[in-house]
PDB file of C-alpha atoms in Angstrom:
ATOM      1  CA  UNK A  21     105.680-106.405 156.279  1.00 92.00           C
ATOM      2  CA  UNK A  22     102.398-105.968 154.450  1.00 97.00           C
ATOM      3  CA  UNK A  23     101.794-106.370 150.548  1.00 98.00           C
ATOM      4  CA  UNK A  24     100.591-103.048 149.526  1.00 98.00           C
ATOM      5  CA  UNK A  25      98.951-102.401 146.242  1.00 98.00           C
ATOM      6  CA  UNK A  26      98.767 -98.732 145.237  1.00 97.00           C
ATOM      7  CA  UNK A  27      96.204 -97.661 142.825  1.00 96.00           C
ATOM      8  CA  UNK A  28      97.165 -94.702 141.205  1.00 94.00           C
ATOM      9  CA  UNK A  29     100.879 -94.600 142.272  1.00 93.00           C
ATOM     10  CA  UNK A  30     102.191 -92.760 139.573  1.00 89.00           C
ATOM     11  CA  UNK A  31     100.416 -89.427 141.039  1.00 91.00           C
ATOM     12  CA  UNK A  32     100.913 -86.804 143.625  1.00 93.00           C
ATOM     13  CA  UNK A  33      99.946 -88.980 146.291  1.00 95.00           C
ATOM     14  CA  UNK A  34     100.338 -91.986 145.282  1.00 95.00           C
ATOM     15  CA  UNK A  35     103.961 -91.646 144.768  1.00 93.00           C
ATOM     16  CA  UNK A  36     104.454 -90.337 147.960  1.00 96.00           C
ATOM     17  CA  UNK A  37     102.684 -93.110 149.658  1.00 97.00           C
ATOM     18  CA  UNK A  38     104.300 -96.004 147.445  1.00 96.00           C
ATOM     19  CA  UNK A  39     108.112 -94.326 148.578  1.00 95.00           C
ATOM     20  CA  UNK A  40     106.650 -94.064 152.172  1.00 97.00           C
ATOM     21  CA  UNK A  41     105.633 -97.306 152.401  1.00 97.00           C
ATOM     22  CA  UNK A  42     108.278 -99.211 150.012  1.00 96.00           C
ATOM     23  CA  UNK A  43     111.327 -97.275 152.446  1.00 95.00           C
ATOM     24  CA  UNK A  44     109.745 -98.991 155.653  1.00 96.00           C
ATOM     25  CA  UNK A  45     110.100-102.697 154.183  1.00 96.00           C
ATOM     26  CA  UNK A  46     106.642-103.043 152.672  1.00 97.00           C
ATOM     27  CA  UNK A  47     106.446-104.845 149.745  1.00 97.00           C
ATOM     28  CA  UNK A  48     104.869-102.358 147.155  1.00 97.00           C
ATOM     29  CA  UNK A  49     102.728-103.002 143.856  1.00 96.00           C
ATOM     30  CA  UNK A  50     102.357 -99.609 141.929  1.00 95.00           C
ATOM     31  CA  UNK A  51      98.675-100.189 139.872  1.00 94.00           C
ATOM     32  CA  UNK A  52      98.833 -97.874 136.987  1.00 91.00           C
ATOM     33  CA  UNK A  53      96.767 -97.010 133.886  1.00 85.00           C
ATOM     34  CA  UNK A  54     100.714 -96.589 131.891  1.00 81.00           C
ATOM     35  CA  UNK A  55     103.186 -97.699 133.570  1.00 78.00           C
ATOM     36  CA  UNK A  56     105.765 -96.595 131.051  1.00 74.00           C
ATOM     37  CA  UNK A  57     105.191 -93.007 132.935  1.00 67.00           C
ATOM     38  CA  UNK A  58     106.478 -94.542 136.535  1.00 70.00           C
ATOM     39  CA  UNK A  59     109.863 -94.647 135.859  1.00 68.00           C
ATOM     40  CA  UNK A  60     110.956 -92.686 139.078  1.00 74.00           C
ATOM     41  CA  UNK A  61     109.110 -94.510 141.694  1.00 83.00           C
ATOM     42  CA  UNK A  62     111.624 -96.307 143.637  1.00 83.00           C
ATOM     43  CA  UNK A  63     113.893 -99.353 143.531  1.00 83.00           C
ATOM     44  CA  UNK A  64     111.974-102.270 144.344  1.00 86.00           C
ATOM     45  CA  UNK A  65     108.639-101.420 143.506  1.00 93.00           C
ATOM     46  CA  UNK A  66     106.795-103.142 141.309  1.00 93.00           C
ATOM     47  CA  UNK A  67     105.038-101.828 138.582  1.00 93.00           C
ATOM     48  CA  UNK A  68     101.750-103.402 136.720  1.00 94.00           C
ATOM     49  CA  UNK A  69      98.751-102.340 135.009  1.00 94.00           C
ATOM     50  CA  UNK A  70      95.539-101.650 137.338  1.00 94.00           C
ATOM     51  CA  UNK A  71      92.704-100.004 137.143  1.00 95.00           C
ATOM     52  CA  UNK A  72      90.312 -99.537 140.463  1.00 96.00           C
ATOM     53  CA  UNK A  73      87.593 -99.561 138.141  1.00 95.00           C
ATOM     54  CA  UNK A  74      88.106-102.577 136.740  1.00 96.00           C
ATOM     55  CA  UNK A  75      86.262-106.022 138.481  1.00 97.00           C
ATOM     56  CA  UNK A  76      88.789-108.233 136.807  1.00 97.00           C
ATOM     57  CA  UNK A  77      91.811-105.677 137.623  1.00 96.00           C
ATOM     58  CA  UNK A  78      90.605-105.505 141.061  1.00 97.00           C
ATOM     59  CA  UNK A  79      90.469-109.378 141.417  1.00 97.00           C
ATOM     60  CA  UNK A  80      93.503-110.083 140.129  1.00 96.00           C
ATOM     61  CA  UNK A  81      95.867-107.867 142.235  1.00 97.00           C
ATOM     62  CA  UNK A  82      93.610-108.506 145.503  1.00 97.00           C
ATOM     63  CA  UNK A  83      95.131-112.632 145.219  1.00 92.00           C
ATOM     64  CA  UNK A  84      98.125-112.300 147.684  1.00 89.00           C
ATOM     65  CA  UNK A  85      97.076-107.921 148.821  1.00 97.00           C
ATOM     66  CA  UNK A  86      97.005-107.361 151.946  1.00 98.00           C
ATOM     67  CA  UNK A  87      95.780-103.878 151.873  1.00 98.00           C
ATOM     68  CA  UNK A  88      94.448-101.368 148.407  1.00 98.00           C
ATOM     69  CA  UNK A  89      95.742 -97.958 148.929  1.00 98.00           C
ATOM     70  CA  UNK A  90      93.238 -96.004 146.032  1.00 97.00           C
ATOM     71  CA  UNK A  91      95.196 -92.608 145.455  1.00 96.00           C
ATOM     72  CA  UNK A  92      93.004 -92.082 141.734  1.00 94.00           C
ATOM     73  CA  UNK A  93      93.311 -88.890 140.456  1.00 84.00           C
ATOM     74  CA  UNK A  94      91.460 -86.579 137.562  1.00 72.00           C
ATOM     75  CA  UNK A  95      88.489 -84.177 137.521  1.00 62.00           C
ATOM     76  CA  UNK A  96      85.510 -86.790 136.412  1.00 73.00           C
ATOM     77  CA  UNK A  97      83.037 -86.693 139.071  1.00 77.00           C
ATOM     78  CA  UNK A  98      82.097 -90.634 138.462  1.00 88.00           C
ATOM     79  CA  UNK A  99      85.753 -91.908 138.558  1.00 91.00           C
ATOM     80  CA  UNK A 100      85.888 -92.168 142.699  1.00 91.00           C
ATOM     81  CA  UNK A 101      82.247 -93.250 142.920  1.00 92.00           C
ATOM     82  CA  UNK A 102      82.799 -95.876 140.268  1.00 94.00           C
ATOM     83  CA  UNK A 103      86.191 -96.965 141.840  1.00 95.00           C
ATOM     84  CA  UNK A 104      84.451 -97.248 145.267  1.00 95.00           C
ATOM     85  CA  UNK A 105      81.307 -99.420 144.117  1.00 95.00           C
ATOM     86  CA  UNK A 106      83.591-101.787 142.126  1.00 96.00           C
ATOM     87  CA  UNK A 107      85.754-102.262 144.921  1.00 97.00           C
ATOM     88  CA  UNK A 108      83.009-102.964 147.147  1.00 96.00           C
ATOM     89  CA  UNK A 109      81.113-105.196 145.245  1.00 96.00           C
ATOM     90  CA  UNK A 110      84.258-107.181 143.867  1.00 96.00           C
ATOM     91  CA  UNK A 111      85.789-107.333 147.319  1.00 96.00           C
ATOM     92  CA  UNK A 112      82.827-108.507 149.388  1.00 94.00           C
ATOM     93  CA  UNK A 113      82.815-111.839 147.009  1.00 94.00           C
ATOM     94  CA  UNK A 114      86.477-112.880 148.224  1.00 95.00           C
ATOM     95  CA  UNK A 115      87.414-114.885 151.005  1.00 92.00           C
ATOM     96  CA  UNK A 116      89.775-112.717 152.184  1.00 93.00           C
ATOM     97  CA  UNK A 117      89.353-109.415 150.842  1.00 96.00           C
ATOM     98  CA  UNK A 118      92.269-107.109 151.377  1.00 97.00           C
ATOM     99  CA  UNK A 119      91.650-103.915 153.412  1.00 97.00           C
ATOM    100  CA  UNK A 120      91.328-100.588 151.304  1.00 98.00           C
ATOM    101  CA  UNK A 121      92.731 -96.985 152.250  1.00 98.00           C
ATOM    102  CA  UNK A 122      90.545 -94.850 149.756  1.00 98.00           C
ATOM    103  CA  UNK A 123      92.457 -91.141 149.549  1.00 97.00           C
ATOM    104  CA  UNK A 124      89.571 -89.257 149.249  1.00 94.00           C
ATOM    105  CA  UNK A 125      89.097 -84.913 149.608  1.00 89.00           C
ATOM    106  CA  UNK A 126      88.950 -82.335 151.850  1.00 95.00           C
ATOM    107  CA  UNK A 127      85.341 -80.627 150.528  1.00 95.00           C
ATOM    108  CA  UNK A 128      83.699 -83.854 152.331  1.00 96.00           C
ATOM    109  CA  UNK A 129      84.922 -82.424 155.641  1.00 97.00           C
ATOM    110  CA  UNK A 130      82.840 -80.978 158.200  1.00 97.00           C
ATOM    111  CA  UNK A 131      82.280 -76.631 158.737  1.00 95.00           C
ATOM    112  CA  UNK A 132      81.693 -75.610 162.033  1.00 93.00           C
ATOM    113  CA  UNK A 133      78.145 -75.701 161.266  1.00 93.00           C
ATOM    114  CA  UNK A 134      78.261 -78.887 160.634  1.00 94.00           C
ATOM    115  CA  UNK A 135      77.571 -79.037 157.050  1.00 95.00           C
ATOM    116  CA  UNK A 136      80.518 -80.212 154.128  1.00 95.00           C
ATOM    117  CA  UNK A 137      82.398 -77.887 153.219  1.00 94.00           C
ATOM    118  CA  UNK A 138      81.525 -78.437 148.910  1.00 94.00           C
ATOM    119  CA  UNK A 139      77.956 -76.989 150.102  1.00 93.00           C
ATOM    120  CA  UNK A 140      79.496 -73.851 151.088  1.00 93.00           C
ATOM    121  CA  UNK A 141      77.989 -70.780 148.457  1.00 91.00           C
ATOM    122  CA  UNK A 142      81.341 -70.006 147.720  1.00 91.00           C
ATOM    123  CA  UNK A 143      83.100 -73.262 146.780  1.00 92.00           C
ATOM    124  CA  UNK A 144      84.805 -72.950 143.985  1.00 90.00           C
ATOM    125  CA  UNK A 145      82.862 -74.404 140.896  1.00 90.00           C
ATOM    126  CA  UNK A 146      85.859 -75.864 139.398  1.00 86.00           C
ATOM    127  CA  UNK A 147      86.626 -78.590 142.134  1.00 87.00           C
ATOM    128  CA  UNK A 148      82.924 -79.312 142.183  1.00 90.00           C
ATOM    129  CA  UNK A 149      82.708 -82.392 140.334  1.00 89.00           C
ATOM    130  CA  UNK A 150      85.530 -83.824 142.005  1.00 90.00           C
ATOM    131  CA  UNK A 151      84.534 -83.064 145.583  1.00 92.00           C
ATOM    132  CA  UNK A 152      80.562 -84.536 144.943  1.00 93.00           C
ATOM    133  CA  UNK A 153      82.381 -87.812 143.563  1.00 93.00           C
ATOM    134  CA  UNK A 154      84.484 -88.361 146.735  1.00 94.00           C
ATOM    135  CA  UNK A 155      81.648 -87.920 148.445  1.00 95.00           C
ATOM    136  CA  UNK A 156      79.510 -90.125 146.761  1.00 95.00           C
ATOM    137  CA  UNK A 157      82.222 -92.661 147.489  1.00 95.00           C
ATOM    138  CA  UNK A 158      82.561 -91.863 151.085  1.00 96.00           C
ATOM    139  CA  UNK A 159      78.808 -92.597 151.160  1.00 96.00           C
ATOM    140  CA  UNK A 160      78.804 -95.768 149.407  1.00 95.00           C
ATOM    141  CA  UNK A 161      81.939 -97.208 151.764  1.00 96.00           C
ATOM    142  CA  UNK A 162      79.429 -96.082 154.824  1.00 96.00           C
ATOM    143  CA  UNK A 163      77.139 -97.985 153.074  1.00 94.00           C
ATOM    144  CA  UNK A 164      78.857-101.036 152.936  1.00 89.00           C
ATOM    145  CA  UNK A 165      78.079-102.907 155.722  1.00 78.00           C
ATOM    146  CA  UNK A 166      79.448-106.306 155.554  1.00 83.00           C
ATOM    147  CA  UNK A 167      82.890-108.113 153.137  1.00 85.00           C
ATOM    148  CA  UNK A 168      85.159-105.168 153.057  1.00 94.00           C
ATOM    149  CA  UNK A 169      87.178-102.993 155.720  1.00 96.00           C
ATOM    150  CA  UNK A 170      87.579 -99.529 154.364  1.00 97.00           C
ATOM    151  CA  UNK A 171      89.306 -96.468 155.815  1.00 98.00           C
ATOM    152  CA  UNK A 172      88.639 -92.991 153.896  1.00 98.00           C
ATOM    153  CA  UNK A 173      91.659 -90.104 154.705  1.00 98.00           C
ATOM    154  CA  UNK A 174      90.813 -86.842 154.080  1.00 98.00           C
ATOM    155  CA  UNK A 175      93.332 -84.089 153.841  1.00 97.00           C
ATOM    156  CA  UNK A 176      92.695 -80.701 154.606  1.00 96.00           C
ATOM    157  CA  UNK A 177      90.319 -78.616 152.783  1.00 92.00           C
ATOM    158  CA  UNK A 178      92.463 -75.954 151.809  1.00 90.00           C
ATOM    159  CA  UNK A 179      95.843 -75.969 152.549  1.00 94.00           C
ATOM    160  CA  UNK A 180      97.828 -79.098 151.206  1.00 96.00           C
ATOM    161  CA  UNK A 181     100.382 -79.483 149.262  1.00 95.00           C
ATOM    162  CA  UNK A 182     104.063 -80.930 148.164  1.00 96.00           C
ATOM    163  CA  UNK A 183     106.608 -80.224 151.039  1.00 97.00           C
ATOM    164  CA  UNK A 184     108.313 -81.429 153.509  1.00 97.00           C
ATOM    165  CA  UNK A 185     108.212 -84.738 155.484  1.00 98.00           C
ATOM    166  CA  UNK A 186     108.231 -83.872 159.141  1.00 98.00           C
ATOM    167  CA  UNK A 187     106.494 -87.461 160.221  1.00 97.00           C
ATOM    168  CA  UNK A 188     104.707 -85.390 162.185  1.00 97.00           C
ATOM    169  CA  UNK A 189     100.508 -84.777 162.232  1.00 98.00           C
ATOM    170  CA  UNK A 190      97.601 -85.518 164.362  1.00 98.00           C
ATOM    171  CA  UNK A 191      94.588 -86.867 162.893  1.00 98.00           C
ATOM    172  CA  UNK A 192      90.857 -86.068 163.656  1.00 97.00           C
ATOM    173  CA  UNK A 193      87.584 -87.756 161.878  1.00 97.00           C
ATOM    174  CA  UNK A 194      84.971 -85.574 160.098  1.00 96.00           C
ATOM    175  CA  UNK A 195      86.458 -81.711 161.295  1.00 97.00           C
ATOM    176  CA  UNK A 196      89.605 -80.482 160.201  1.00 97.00           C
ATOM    177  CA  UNK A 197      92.291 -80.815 162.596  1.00 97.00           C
ATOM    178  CA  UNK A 198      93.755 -77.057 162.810  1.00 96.00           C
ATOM    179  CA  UNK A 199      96.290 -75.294 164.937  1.00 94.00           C
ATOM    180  CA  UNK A 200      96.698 -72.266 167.192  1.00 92.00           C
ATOM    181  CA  UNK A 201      95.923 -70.027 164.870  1.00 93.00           C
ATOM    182  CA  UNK A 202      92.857 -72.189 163.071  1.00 92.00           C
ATOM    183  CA  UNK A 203      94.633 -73.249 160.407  1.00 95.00           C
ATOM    184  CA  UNK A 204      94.215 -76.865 158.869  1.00 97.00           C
ATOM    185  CA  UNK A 205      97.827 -77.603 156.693  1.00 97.00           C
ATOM    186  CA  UNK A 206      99.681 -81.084 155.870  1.00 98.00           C
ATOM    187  CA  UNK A 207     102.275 -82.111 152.536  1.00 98.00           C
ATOM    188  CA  UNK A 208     101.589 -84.357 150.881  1.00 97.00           C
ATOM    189  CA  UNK A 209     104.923 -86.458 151.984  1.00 98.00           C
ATOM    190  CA  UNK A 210     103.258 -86.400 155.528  1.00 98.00           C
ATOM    191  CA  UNK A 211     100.117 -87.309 154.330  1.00 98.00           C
ATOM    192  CA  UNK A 212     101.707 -90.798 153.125  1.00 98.00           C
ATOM    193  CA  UNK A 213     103.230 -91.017 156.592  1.00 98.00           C
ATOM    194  CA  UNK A 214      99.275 -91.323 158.389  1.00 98.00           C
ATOM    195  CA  UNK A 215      98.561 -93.485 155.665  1.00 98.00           C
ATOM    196  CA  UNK A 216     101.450 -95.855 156.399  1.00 98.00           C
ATOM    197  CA  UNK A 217     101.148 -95.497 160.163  1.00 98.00           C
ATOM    198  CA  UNK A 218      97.357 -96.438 159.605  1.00 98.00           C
ATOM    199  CA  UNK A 219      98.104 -99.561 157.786  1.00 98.00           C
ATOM    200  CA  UNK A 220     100.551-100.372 159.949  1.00 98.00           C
ATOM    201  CA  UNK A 221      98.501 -99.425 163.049  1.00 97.00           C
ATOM    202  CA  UNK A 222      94.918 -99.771 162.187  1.00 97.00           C
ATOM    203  CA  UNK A 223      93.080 -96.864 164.262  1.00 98.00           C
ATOM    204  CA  UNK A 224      90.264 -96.522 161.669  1.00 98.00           C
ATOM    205  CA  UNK A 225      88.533 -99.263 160.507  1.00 97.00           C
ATOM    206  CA  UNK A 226      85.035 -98.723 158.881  1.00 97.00           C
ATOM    207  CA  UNK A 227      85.960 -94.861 159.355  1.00 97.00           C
ATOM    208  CA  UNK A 228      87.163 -91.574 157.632  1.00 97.00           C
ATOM    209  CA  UNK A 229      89.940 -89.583 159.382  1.00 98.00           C
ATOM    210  CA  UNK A 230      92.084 -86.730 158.663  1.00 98.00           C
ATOM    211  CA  UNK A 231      95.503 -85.057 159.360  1.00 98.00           C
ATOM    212  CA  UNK A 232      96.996 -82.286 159.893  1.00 98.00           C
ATOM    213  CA  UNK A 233     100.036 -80.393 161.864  1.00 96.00           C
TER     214      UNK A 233
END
């Protein structure tokens, strides 16, 4: 059983990971900006106010933490870069930092070419902001090379959503995984279930990975 504090829990994803991991015996912090508006997470998970931007938020709830799951949301293009560089630089100062899962996006993935797919002429302009900000963060985690153990997850590029939990995937590191038909597609409910399996079964230390079906 592993004390899990979720940043962002009352989101898409971070919902989905708190149930995950709260229905397999974990014991579950949920670190919101309002926690009035978390109301349907489930029994047993505890609710506070957090902030992943925050030094003295971040020290506080890292005390007894054995792992940071950051599942931020929102279009500002400085909120996953800021949230990565305070949790960095907070972290490395504690004697035993916990481990952080950073969710990150899809656009930092690999194209066949090689290059991320947010440098592609046609990405759309909308999701730009977001996608340089995750990868700004992804860069400063690589950068980080002593005090903290990060993993970054990526979900697919294109195709994820809300669904269905299969507990099924398979995972893959900077390309994303695809099927038969070169497709890369995951839910969001199975996207909690690599995240859990990962903290439960550390594959990717230091590293970003990704799932898919």
């Amino acid at each position: 059983m592993a004390n899990i504090v979720v940043f962002g829990a009352g989101g898409t994803a971070g919902s989905r990971i708190s149930a995950e991991a709260a229905e397999r015996g974990h014991r579950v912090t949920a670190a919101v900006r309002r926690p009035e508006a978390t109301s349907y997470l489930p029994a047993g998970v505890r609710t506070v106010t957090g902030d992943a931007t925050s030094p003295r938020s971040v020290r506080e709830l890292a005390g007894d933490a054995d792992v940071f799951v950051v599942a931020i949301g929102g279009g500002e293009r400085d909120l996953w870069r800021d949230a990565a560089r305070t949790l960095v630089d907070t972290l490395r100062e504690l004697p035993d930092p916990p481990r952080v899962i950073h969710v990150g996006g899809g656009a930092t993935l690999l194209t066949p070419k090689g290059t991320p797919y947010l440098d592609e002429p046609d990405f759309p302009e909308e999701y730009r902001d977001s996608a340089e900000g995750q990868a700004e963060a992804l860069a400063l985690y690589r950068s980080s090379t002593d005090g903290v153990t990060w993993t970054y997850v990526s979900p697919p590029p294109l195709e994820f959503h809300p669904g269905e939990r299969t507990g099924h995937y398979r995972t893959g590191t900077d390309h994303p995984v695809t099927d038969a038909q070169g497709r890369s597609v995951l839910t969001y409910e199975d996207l909690a279930v690599a995240i859990v399996d990962e903290i439960e079964n550390p594959r990717f230390r230091n590293a970003r990975f990704t799932a898919a079906y």
